[in-house]
Coordinates of N, CA, C and O in Angstrom, one line a residue:
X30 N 70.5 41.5 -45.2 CA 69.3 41.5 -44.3 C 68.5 40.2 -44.5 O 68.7 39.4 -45.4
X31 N 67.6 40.2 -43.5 CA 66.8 38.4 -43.6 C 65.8 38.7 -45.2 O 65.4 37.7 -45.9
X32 N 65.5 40.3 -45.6 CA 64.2 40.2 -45.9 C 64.4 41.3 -47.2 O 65.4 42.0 -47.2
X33 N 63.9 41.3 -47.8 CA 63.8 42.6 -49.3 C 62.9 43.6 -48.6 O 62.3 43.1 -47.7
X34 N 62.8 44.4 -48.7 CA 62.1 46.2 -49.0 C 62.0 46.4 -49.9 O 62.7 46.0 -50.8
X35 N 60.4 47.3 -50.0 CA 59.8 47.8 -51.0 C 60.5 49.0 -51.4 O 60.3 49.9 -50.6
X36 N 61.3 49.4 -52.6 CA 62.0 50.9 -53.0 C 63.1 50.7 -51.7 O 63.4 49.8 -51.0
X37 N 63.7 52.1 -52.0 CA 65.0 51.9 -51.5 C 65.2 52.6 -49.4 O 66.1 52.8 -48.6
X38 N 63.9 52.7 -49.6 CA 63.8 53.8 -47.9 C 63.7 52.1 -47.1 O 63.2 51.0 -47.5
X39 N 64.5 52.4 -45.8 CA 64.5 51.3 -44.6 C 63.2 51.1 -43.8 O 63.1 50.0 -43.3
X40 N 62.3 51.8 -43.5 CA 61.3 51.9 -43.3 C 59.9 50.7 -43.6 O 59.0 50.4 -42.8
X41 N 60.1 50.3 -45.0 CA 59.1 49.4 -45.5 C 58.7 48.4 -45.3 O 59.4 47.9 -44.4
X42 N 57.8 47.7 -45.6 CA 57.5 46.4 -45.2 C 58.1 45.4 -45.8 O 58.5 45.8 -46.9
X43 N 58.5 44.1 -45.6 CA 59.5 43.2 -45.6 C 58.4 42.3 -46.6 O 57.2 42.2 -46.4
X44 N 59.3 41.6 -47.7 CA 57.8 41.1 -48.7 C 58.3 39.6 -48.5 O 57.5 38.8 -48.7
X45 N 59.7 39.1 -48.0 CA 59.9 38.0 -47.7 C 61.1 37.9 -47.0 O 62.0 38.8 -46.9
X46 N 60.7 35.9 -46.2 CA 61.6 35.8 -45.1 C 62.4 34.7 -45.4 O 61.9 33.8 -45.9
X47 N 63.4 34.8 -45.1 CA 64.7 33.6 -45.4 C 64.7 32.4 -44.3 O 65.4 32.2 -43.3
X48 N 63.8 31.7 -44.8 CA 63.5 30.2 -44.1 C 64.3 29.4 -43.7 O 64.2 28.6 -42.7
X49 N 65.4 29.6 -44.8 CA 67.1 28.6 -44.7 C 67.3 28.0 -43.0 O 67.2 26.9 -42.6
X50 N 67.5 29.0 -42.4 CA 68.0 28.8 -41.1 C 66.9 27.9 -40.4 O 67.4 27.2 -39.6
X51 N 65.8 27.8 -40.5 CA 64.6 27.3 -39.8 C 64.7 26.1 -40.3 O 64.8 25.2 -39.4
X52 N 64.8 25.7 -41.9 CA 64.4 24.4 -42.4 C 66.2 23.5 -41.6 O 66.3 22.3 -41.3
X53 N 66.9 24.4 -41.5 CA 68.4 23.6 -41.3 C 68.4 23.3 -39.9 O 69.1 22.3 -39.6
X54 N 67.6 24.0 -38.7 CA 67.3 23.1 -37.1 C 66.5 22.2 -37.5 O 66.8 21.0 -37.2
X55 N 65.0 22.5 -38.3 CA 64.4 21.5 -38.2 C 65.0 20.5 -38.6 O 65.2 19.7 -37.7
X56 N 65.4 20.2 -39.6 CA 66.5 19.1 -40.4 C 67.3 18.4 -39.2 O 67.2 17.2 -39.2
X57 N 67.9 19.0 -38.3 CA 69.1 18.7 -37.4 C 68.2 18.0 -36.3 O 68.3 16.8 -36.1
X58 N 67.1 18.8 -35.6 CA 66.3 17.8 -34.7 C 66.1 16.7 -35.6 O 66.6 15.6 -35.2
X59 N 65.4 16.7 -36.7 CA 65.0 15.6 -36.6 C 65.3 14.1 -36.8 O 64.6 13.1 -36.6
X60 N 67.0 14.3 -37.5 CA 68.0 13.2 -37.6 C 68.2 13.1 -36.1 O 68.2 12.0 -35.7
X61 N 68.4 14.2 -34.9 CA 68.2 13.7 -33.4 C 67.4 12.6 -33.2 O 67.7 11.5 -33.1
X62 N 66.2 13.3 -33.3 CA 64.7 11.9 -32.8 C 64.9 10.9 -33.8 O 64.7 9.8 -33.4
X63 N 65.3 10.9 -34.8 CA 65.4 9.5 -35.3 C 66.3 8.5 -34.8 O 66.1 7.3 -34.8
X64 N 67.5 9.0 -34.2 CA 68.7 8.4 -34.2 C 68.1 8.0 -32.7 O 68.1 6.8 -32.5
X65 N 67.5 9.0 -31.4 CA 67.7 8.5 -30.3 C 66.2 7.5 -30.4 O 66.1 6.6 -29.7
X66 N 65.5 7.7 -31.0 CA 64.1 6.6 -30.9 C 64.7 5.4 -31.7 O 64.3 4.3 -31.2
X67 N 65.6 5.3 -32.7 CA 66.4 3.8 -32.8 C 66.7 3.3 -31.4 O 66.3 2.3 -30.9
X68 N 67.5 4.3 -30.9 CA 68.5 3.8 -29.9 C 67.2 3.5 -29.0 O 67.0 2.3 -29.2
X69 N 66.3 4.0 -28.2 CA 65.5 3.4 -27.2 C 64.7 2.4 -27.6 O 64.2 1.6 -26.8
X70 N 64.3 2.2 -29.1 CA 63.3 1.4 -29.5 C 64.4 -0.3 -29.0 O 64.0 -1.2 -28.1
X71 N 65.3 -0.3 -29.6 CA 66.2 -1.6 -29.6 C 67.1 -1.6 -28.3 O 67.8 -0.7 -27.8
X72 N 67.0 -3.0 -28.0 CA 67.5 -2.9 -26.7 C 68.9 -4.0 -27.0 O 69.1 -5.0 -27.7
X73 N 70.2 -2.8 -25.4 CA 71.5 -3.4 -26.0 C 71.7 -4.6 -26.1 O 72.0 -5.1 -27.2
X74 N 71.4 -5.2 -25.0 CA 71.4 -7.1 -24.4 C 70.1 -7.5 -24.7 O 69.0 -6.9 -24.6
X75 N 70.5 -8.5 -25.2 CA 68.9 -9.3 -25.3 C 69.1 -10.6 -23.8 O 69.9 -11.5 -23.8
X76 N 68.3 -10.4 -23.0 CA 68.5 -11.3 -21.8 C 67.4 -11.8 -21.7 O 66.2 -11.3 -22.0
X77 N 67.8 -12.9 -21.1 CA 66.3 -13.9 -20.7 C 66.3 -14.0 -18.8 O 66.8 -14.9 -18.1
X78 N 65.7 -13.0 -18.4 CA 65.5 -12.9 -17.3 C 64.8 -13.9 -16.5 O 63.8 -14.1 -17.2
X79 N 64.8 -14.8 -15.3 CA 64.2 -15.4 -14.8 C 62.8 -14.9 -14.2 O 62.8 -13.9 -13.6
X80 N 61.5 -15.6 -14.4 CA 60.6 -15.4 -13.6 C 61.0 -15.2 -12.1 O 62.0 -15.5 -11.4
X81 N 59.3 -14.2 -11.5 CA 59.7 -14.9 -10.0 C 58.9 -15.8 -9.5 O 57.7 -16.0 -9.7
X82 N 59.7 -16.6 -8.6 CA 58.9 -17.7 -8.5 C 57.7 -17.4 -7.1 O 57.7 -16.3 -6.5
X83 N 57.1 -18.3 -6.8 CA 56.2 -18.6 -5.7 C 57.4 -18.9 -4.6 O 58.5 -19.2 -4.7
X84 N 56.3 -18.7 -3.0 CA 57.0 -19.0 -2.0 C 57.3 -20.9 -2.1 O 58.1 -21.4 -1.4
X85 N 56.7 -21.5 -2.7 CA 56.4 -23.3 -3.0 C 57.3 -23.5 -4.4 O 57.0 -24.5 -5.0
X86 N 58.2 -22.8 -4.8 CA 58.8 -23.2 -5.8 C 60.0 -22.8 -5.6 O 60.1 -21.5 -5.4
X87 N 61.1 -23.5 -5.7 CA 62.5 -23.3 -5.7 C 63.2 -23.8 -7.2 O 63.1 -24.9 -7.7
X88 N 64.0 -22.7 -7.6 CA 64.5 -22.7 -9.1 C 65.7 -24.0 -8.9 O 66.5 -24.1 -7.9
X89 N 65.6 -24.6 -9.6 CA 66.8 -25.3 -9.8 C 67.7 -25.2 -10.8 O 67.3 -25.0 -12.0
X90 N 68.9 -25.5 -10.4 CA 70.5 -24.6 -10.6 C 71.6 -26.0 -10.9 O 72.1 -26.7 -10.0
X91 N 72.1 -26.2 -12.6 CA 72.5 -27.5 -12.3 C 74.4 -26.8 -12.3 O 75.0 -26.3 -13.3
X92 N 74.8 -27.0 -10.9 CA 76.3 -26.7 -11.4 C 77.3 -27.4 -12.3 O 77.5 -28.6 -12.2
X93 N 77.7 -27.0 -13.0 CA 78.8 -27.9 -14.1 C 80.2 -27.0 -13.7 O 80.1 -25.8 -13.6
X94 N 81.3 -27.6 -13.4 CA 82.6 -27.2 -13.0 C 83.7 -28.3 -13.8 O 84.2 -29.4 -13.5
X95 N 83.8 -27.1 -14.9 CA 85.3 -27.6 -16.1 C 86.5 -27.2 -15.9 O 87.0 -26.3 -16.5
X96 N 87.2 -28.0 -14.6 CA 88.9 -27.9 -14.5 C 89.4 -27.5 -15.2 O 88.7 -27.3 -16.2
X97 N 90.8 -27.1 -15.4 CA 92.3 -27.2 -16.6 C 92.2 -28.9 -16.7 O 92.0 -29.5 -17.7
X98 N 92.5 -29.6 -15.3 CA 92.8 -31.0 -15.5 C 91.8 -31.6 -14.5 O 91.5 -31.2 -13.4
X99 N 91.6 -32.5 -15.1 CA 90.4 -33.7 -14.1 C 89.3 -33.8 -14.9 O 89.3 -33.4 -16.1
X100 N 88.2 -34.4 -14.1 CA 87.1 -34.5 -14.9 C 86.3 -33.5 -14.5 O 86.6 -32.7 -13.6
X101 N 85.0 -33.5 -15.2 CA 84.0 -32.5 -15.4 C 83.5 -32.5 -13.8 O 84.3 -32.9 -13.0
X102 N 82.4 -32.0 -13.3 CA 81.8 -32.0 -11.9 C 80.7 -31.4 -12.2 O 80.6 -30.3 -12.7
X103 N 79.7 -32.3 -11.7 CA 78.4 -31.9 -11.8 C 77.6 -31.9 -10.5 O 77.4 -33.0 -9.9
X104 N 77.2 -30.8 -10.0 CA 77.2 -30.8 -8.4 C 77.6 -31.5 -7.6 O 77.0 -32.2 -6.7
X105 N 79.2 -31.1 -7.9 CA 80.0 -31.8 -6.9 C 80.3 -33.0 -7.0 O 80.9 -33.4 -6.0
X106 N 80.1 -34.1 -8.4 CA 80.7 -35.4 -8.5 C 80.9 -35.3 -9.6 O 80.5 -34.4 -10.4
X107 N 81.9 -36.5 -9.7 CA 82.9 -36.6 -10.9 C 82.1 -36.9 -11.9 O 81.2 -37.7 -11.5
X108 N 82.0 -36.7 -13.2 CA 81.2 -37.9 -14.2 C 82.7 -38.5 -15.0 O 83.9 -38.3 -14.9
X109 N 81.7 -39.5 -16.1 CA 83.4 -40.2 -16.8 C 83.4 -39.1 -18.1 O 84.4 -38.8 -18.6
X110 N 82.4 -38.7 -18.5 CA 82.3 -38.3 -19.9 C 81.1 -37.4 -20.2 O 80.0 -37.4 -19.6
X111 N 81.4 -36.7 -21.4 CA 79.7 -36.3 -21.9 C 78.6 -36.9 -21.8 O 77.5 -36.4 -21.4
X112 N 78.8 -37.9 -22.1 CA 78.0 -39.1 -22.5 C 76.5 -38.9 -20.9 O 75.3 -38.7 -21.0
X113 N 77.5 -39.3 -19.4 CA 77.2 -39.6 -18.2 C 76.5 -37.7 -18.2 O 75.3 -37.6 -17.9
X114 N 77.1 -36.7 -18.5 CA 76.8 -35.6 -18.7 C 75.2 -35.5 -19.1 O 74.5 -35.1 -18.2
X115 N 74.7 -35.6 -20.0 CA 74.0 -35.9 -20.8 C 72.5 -36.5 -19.9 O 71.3 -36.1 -19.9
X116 N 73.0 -37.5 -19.3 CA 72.1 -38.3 -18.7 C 71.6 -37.5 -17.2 O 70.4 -37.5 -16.8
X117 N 72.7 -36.9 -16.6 CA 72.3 -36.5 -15.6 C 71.7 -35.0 -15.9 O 71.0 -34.4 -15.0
X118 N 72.0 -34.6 -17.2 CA 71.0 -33.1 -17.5 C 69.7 -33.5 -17.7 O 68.7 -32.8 -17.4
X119 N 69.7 -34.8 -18.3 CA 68.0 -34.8 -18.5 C 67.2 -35.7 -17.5 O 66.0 -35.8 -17.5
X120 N 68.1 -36.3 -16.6 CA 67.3 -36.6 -14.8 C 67.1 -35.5 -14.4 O 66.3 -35.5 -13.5
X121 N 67.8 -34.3 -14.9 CA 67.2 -33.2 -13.6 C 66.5 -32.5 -14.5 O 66.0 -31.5 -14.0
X122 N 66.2 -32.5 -15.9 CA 65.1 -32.0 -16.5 C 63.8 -32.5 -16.2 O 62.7 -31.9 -16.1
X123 N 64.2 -33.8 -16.2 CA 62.5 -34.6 -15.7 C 61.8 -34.2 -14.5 O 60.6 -34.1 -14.4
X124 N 63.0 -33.8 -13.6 CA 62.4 -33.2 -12.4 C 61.7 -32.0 -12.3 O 60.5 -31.8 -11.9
X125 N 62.6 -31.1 -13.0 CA 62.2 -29.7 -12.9 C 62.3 -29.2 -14.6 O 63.5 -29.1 -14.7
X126 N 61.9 -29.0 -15.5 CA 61.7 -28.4 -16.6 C 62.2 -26.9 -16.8 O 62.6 -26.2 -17.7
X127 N 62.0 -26.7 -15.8 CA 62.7 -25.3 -15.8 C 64.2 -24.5 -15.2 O 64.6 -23.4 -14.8
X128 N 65.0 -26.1 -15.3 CA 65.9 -26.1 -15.2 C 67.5 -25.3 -15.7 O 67.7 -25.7 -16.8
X129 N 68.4 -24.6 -15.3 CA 69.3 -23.5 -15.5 C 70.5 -24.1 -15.0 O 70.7 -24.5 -13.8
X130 N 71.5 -24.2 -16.2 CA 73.3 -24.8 -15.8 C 73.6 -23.4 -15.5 O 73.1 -22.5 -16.1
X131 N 74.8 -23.5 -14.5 CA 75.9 -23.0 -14.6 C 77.4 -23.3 -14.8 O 78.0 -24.0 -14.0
X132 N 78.0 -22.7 -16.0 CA 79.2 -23.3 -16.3 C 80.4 -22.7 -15.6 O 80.7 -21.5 -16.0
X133 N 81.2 -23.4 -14.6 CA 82.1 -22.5 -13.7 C 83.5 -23.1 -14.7 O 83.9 -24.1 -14.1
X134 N 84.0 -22.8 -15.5 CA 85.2 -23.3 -16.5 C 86.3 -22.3 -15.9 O 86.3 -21.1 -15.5
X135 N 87.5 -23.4 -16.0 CA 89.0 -22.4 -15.8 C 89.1 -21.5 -16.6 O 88.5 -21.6 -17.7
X136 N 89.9 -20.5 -16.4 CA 90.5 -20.0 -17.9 C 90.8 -20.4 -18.8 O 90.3 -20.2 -19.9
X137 N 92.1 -21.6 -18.4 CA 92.9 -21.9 -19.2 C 92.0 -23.5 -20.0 O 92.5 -24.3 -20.8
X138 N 90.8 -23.3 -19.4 CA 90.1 -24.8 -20.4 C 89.8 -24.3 -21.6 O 89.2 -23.2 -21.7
X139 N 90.2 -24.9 -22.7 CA 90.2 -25.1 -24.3 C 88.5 -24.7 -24.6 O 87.6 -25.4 -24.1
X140 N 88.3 -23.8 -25.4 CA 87.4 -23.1 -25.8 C 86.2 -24.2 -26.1 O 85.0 -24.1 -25.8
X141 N 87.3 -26.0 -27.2 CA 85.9 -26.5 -27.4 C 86.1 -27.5 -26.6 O 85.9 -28.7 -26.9
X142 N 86.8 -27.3 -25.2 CA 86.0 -28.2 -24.0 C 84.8 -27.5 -23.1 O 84.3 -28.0 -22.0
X143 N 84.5 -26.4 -23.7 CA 83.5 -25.7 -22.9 C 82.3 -25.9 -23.6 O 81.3 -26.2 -23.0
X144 N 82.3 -25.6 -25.5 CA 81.3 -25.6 -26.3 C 80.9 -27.4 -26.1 O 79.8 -27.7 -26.5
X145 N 82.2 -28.6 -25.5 CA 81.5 -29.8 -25.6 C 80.1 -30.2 -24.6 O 79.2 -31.0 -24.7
X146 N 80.8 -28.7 -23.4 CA 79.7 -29.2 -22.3 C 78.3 -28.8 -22.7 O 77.2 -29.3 -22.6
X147 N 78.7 -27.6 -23.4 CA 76.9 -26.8 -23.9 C 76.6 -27.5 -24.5 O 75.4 -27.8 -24.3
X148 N 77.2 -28.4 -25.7 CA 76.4 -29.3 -26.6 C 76.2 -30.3 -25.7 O 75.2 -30.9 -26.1
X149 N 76.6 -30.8 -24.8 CA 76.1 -32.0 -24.2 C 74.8 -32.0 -23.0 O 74.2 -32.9 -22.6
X150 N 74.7 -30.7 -22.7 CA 73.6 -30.1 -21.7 C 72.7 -30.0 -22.4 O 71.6 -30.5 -22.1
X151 N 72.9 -29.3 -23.8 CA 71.5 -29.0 -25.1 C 71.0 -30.5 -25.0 O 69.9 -30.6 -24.4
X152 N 71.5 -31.8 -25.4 CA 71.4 -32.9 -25.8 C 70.5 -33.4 -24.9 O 69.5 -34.1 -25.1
X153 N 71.1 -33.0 -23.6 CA 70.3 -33.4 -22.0 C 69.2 -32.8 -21.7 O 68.7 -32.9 -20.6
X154 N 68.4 -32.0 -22.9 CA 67.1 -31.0 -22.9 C 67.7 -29.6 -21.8 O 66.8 -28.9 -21.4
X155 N 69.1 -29.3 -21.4 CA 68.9 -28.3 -20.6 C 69.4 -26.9 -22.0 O 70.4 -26.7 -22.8
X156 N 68.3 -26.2 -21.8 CA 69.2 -25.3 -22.8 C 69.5 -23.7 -22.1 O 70.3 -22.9 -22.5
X157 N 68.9 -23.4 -21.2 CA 69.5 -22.3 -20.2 C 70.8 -22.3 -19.6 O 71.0 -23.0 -18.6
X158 N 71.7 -21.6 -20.0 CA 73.9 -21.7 -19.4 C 73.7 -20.5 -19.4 O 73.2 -19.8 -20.2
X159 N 74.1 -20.3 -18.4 CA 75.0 -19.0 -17.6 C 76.6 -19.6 -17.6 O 77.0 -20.8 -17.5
X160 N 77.3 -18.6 -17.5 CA 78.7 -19.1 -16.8 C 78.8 -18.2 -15.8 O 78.2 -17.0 -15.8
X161 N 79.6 -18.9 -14.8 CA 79.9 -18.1 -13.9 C 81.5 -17.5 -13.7 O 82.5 -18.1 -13.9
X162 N 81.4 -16.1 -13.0 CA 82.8 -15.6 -13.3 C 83.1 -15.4 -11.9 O 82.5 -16.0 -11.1
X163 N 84.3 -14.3 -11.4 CA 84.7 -14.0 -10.1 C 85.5 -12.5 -10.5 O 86.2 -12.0 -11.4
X164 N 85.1 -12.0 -9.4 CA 85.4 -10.1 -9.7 C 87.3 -10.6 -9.5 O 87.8 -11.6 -9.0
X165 N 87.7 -9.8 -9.9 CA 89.3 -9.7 -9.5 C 89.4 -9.2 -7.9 O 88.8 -8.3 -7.3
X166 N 90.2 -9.9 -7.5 CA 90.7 -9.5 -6.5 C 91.5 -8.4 -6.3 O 92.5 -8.2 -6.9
X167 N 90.9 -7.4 -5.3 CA 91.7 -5.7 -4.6 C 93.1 -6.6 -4.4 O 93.3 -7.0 -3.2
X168 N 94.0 -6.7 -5.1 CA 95.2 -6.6 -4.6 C 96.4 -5.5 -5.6 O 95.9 -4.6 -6.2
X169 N 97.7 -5.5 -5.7 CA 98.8 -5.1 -6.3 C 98.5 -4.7 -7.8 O 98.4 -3.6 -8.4
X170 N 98.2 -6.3 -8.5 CA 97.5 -6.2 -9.9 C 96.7 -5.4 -10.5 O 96.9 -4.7 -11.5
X171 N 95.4 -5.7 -9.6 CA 94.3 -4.9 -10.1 C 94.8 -3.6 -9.3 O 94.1 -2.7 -9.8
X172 N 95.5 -3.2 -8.4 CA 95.4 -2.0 -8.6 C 96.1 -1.0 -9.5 O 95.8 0.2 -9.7
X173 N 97.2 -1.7 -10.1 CA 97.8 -1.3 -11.2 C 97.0 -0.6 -12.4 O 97.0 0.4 -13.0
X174 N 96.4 -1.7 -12.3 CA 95.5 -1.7 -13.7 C 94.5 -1.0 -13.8 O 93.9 -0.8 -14.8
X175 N 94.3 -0.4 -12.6 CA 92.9 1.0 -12.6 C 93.9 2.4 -12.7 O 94.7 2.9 -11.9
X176 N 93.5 2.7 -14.4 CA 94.4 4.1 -14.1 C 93.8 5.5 -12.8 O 94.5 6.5 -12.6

């Protein structure tokens, strides 16, 4: 039974109550609220979302496009090197300060031909890179590949 009786008749009053069960939910909630107030306190992505701008302000967007083969393209023209890279990140920083690359890289470009462009944009004062991706195409492939 939860409780003792006074003498041996069922009738009596109960002189104590077995808490166990009570202390073992509360225990269980409250590793709950700990665990889910971690989880809402800290957030998954840390992102640096863009302001919004005014109707008199347009964000400027410096494209960077890293072939497999050729040279680099920086909105749409060739440069020779980092170097020319460099220069033209920080002409368009002079302009606009609040300037944002996008890095459009092949697949198959070598991991530190991609980290040369970020270090060479950093150098150019641009330090905001996004890369840019492309959804797979609805064909044969991908549809394979959705079980």
């Amino acid at each position: 039974m939860a409780g003792h009786t006074s003498g041996g008749d069922q009738g009596g009053l109960i002189v104590g109550i077995n808490v166990t069960p009570m202390v073992d939910i509360v225990l269980v909630l409250l590793i709950i609220f700990i665990v889910t107030a971690k989880i809402i306190v800290t957030p998954a992505v840390e992102m640096d979302l863009p302001e919004a701008s005014t109707a008199g302000e347009v964000q400027v967007v410096l494209s960077v496009i890293v072939p497999e083969r050729g040279a680099t393209l920086v909105d749409g023209d060739p440069i020779a090197g980092d170097d020319e890279l460099v220069t033209r990140a920080a002409a368009v920083r002079a302009r606009s300060p609040q300037v944002r690359a996008v890095i459009h890289a092949d697949g198959e470009v070598p991991h530190r031909r991609v980290i040369a462009t970020i270090d060479a944009l950093q150098r150019g004062g641009v330090y905001r890179v996004a890369f840019a991706t492309l959804s797979p195409a609805p064909g044969p492939a991908a549809q394979e590949a959705t079980p």
